[in-house]
């Protein structure tokens, strides 16, 4: 093996090692989602595009946040991407939880992990209802 071939083989070996280490890390529960920061937006609940939030159990995703109506005039909001590998979450009113369809992680109303493989909690946001205007803030 000449010098050039040696370096080529070494480079390939290192690349394989790096990839393997990355996969092993993710099998342990890598976190690839990013929660939005400095959130501040308002939803007009009288608008047709937000009508789903007028029903208990209804939810929508916007600005990287999932907003759910959990009771009459009561709303919660957390980041919409799973902390495991970033899949998009849904709200399950009957189970009182956020659910990730990708690998089955679940989160409480406040975003705490209630079932893995996710290990990190969701970032939650403050919701303030004023008439029909629902403000969501960090
Ligand atoms: S992406 Fe794996 S549990 Fe959500």
Tab-separated table of C-alpha atoms and ligand atoms in Angstrom:
chain	number	residue	atom	x	y	z
A	1	UNK	CA	0.000	0.000	0.000
A	2	UNK	CA	1.501	3.313	-1.045
A	3	UNK	CA	1.230	6.478	0.973
A	4	UNK	CA	-1.703	7.854	-1.052
A	5	UNK	CA	-3.647	4.601	-0.644
A	6	UNK	CA	-2.885	4.575	3.094
A	7	UNK	CA	-4.393	8.040	3.549
A	8	UNK	CA	-7.388	7.150	1.395
A	9	UNK	CA	-8.085	4.011	3.472
A	10	UNK	CA	-7.585	5.942	6.715
A	11	UNK	CA	-10.029	8.625	5.629
A	12	UNK	CA	-12.692	6.045	4.744
A	13	UNK	CA	-12.160	4.312	8.092
A	14	UNK	CA	-12.593	7.560	10.001
A	15	UNK	CA	-15.701	8.459	8.028
A	16	UNK	CA	-17.283	5.069	8.819
A	17	UNK	CA	-16.322	5.425	12.478
A	18	UNK	CA	-17.874	8.893	12.686
A	19	UNK	CA	-21.090	7.738	11.059
A	20	UNK	CA	-21.317	4.701	13.339
A	21	UNK	CA	-20.781	6.851	16.411
A	22	UNK	CA	-23.490	9.234	15.246
A	23	UNK	CA	-25.967	6.426	14.698
A	24	UNK	CA	-25.155	4.894	18.093
A	25	UNK	CA	-25.719	8.280	19.704
A	26	UNK	CA	-29.121	8.670	18.012
A	27	UNK	CA	-30.201	5.170	19.027
A	28	UNK	CA	-29.784	6.385	22.564
A	29	UNK	CA	-32.187	9.224	21.845
A	30	UNK	CA	-30.724	12.065	19.838
A	31	UNK	CA	-32.421	15.384	19.884
A	32	UNK	CA	-32.720	17.088	16.535
A	33	UNK	CA	-35.614	19.448	17.014
A	34	UNK	CA	-35.344	23.125	17.636
A	35	UNK	CA	-37.970	24.929	19.633
A	36	UNK	CA	-38.814	28.393	18.375
A	37	UNK	CA	-37.523	31.226	20.549
A	38	UNK	CA	-38.985	34.681	21.113
A	39	UNK	CA	-42.443	33.441	20.222
A	40	UNK	CA	-45.107	36.121	20.083
A	41	UNK	CA	-48.065	35.728	17.786
A	42	UNK	CA	-51.818	36.143	18.022
A	43	UNK	CA	-54.537	33.970	16.547
A	44	UNK	CA	-57.964	35.399	15.845
A	45	UNK	CA	-60.284	32.581	16.889
A	46	UNK	CA	-63.140	34.113	14.907
A	47	UNK	CA	-61.160	33.649	11.676
A	48	UNK	CA	-62.035	30.587	9.592
A	49	UNK	CA	-58.406	29.399	9.428
A	50	UNK	CA	-58.388	29.100	13.241
A	51	UNK	CA	-61.889	27.656	13.600
A	52	UNK	CA	-60.516	24.304	14.750
A	53	UNK	CA	-59.497	25.982	18.020
A	54	UNK	CA	-63.121	26.786	18.839
A	55	UNK	CA	-63.708	23.097	19.571
A	56	UNK	CA	-62.380	21.327	22.674
A	57	UNK	CA	-59.731	18.916	21.438
A	58	UNK	CA	-58.997	20.946	18.342
A	59	UNK	CA	-55.435	21.933	17.581
A	60	UNK	CA	-53.346	23.604	14.930
A	61	UNK	CA	-49.667	24.138	14.196
A	62	UNK	CA	-48.224	27.493	13.305
A	63	UNK	CA	-44.895	29.281	13.744
A	64	UNK	CA	-43.281	26.052	14.984
A	65	UNK	CA	-45.842	25.808	17.788
A	66	UNK	CA	-48.774	23.458	18.313
A	67	UNK	CA	-51.738	25.136	20.000
A	68	UNK	CA	-54.540	23.026	21.465
A	69	UNK	CA	-57.920	23.803	22.975
A	70	UNK	CA	-58.096	21.542	26.042
A	71	UNK	CA	-61.310	22.928	27.588
A	72	UNK	CA	-63.740	25.760	26.927
A	73	UNK	CA	-61.578	28.911	26.538
A	74	UNK	CA	-58.503	27.042	27.773
A	75	UNK	CA	-55.485	26.703	25.528
A	76	UNK	CA	-52.014	25.204	25.753
A	77	UNK	CA	-49.060	25.582	23.419
A	78	UNK	CA	-45.746	23.760	23.015
A	79	UNK	CA	-43.159	23.407	20.287
A	80	UNK	CA	-44.633	21.398	17.411
A	81	UNK	CA	-41.562	19.253	16.752
A	82	UNK	CA	-40.718	16.171	18.782
A	83	UNK	CA	-37.560	16.425	20.862
A	84	UNK	CA	-36.487	12.965	19.720
A	85	UNK	CA	-35.925	13.430	15.993
A	86	UNK	CA	-38.101	16.369	15.124
A	87	UNK	CA	-41.283	14.716	13.832
A	88	UNK	CA	-44.479	16.747	13.924
A	89	UNK	CA	-46.623	16.279	17.031
A	90	UNK	CA	-50.377	16.013	17.398
A	91	UNK	CA	-52.643	16.706	20.365
A	92	UNK	CA	-54.757	13.764	21.574
A	93	UNK	CA	-57.591	15.142	23.678
A	94	UNK	CA	-58.875	11.701	24.705
A	95	UNK	CA	-55.469	10.760	26.090
A	96	UNK	CA	-54.715	14.276	27.374
A	97	UNK	CA	-51.299	14.294	25.716
A	98	UNK	CA	-49.150	15.332	22.805
A	99	UNK	CA	-48.206	12.358	20.636
A	100	UNK	CA	-45.424	11.759	18.158
A	101	UNK	CA	-46.456	9.386	15.361
A	102	UNK	CA	-42.859	8.667	14.364
A	103	UNK	CA	-41.673	6.508	17.283
A	104	UNK	CA	-44.507	6.867	19.787
A	105	UNK	CA	-43.172	9.426	22.267
A	106	UNK	CA	-45.809	11.168	24.345
A	107	UNK	CA	-45.766	14.392	26.332
A	108	UNK	CA	-47.999	15.867	29.020
A	109	UNK	CA	-49.901	19.134	28.700
A	110	UNK	CA	-46.870	20.968	30.053
A	111	UNK	CA	-44.520	19.186	27.629
A	112	UNK	CA	-42.969	16.698	30.059
A	113	UNK	CA	-41.973	13.364	28.523
A	114	UNK	CA	-44.463	10.661	29.521
A	115	UNK	CA	-43.189	7.997	27.124
A	116	UNK	CA	-39.904	7.641	25.241
A	117	UNK	CA	-37.869	7.410	23.183
A	118	UNK	CA	-37.811	11.194	23.580
A	119	UNK	CA	-35.849	12.250	26.654
A	120	UNK	CA	-36.148	16.028	26.548
A	121	UNK	CA	-39.292	17.917	27.445
A	122	UNK	CA	-41.041	20.161	24.972
A	123	UNK	CA	-40.710	23.906	25.320
A	124	UNK	CA	-44.071	25.285	26.373
A	125	UNK	CA	-45.475	28.730	25.721
A	126	UNK	CA	-47.885	31.036	27.479
A	127	UNK	CA	-51.374	31.457	26.054
A	128	UNK	CA	-53.539	34.462	26.832
A	129	UNK	CA	-57.123	34.726	25.628
A	130	UNK	CA	-58.632	38.183	25.237
A	131	UNK	CA	-62.062	37.987	23.632
A	132	UNK	CA	-61.465	36.028	20.452
A	133	UNK	CA	-57.776	36.888	20.294
A	134	UNK	CA	-55.428	34.178	21.515
A	135	UNK	CA	-51.874	35.371	22.089
A	136	UNK	CA	-49.015	32.865	22.320
A	137	UNK	CA	-45.725	34.006	23.817
A	138	UNK	CA	-42.438	32.620	25.070
B	1	LIG	S1	-39.300	11.624	16.371
B	1	LIG	FE1	-38.942	9.780	17.470
B	1	LIG	S2	-40.470	9.778	19.017
B	1	LIG	FE2	-40.789	11.635	17.945
